[in-house]
């Protein structure tokens, strides 16, 4: 039988001429690449690159074909494609290539050979390639910037290979499991600097090309093709001081902006050293380069040894950037450095487990930030922010599981979403808390060491953590981490936990079903999903919110069905004492209590000792109550009774949670005649905290900057008179400045509020003034802020002009910022309809503008549909989608999500808005 199977395998392997599968065959394993690339940036009209690659292949199964990746943009000369057998003495003998074919569906380049490649032998594949740089920001592409001194345009090149764009730069085995070492050599004009993953070994003049150099780099460690990185540029650099790690840090940027990299150069080595201590594994490369790229589609990319960033993600100017900008830079750097272990040292086997990279980097970044920058309270606040995103984005039918099947290249990009990043981080935090810190760190160390320089899937992680949990007694021997965590990674959504107290018998009944924004619609009466849920709880009489470990587990039976739970309350849990579950928001679920328990909670919140309830749980109670009212599980009288307490709340997290949900109501109600009622309600809530935080006054010892910014944004948006007047005054002072590009009297931490409020009130001259400041601004964070503020105008013709400028190829707005600027218009008071109409009427132009980058195009669609709530607009959306075949090429999940969001808004407006307005009207006499 084994011989028969082996024979069938050989036949299948030999007959791959028309190979049609989304994964590469497993017959060959690349071991090493020798890659040489010449970069031609001198021809401004059509820059290009050329090169050659030699791939050392080990044969794992006999095969008569070689299948690897090469995108259609790569021009390959089959006459210069050669294969050699490598003899043990180092000599080579050539093997004839019979024919070559290309498979554009999967970007395959398939070589049919004249003889079978033998198992265990080593072969060398040599190929030459050529391509023009294209206009996008993937693969190997060209970027540019305007030199401030000479006013000339300067050019550079850089790579962005994740998830599957290395194949657009050179022929390769472009899957994460095909790890290999790389020797990279770059040919370039002498006036440029060449960078790659490893340090430079030597440079020497290029024969036959005057003023050209070859730059040769050290051999890399084993890594997948998507982490390969190289750049040719004329940048300046800053070398960091030693951060207790042996790695040398250098930060690169255009010369006029290198001063904005000082903070990045200072914080990065400290973060790396912290991770080395945390994981108890040294960073294995001799250097880390950080490269700020003018045109970059992602926020940043963790390429091993050469991390690339969008400029706004790396630049911080103390004289112009806000404290929030500084925190953002630190957070992004912390995320990318965490990848050096999660993703680079240990890589997922396939893209379905991308969350092992991104979820861990997102969570671990909060630990690094908390350790080095404790004043920002990053661990708690980032954790809350992640949970808010998850509870909102994961509550639709169109959502997906964290780990899911990925079977085509177009699905790779779909994985880079909040489910991968945010939900991944949230469930890792949950696991960290239920197994404990010692177990968590020990398990991660074992996982990283077991799979170093190799690949892993989530089962490998569960195995290492279970071993540690059983060793340290963190879990019972009969319970595996995998049993718990698979329920969170292999199915979509999250649970609604319902709690019913029997106050006479002192019994608490706990049940679960899936939470959906649609509420009881679509036959959601019976939930088929089940999760292993860690249940922690406390009562008003003891109010212990620090014991976050699970006291009980809500479990699933062997068929995966929910097992309701009954627990006896402790004697101290009297019937006049509230019960709260999920201490410090340990896990991503919502909780609905019986009416009596809600009333007990509200009574405490409205009293003087409301701080007995932990800050994160005050935030939790707000978001749960409002979300449950949104989908009809809880009447708005209860949720508005609860949120009324916030008038005495000074902490940031409850306010952040409340306004996060109220923004969804704002988007819809501002389109109705009931907006004035909502505005009065909101101003009544906001007035006390606005005064407490000092309003629009600046303070040398300013309290929480993000909190002050958030409250002021809402106060000005809702036309709180003091906020608007002071914002306009700040802006007017700037307008009359003798040199507004050098002297800006608007306080740095209030600029996002002032710019938007001033343009909301201002005329066309005010808008033009800010547009000129955008063109002259040299600080990346300021340019980003201005782009958003320009969308705040209430002048229709100006907003319409701005829309055209955003998508104009000759505009100074870079493509990477299109979504940012478009979203600002959509969110403005007049902009939603304009943006929606522009998207529909110019869809053909937009598809061309995005150069088949349908993921970004779908993101614009989703930004628009978040504001749809009328039957007319919903019908128009459906008709538009149904009539455009190009939507079939879009990220299908994004399109389904867009329809889902619009439909949920429509249902809420029809069913819950009337109830909300009745409650608001009944209370309107109390508003000041």
mmCIF file of C-alpha atoms in Angstrom, residues 80 112 181 191 294 343 393 496 693 711 793:
data_model
loop_
_atom_site.group_PDB
_atom_site.id
_atom_site.type_symbol
_atom_site.label_atom_id
_atom_site.label_comp_id
_atom_site.label_asym_id
_atom_site.label_seq_id
_atom_site.Cartn_x
_atom_site.Cartn_y
_atom_site.Cartn_z
ATOM 1 C CA UNK A 80 18.528 33.111 -19.512
ATOM 2 C CA UNK A 112 9.138 21.876 -17.141
ATOM 3 C CA UNK A 181 18.821 32.773 3.913
ATOM 4 C CA UNK A 191 25.270 59.454 -4.728
ATOM 5 C CA UNK A 294 7.495 59.505 2.118
ATOM 6 C CA UNK A 343 6.665 37.085 13.047
ATOM 7 C CA UNK A 393 -16.540 45.398 14.662
ATOM 8 C CA UNK A 496 -23.509 38.026 25.355
ATOM 9 C CA UNK A 693 -10.407 69.774 32.299
ATOM 10 C CA UNK A 711 -13.864 66.289 25.354
ATOM 11 C CA UNK A 793 -15.756 72.855 6.356
#
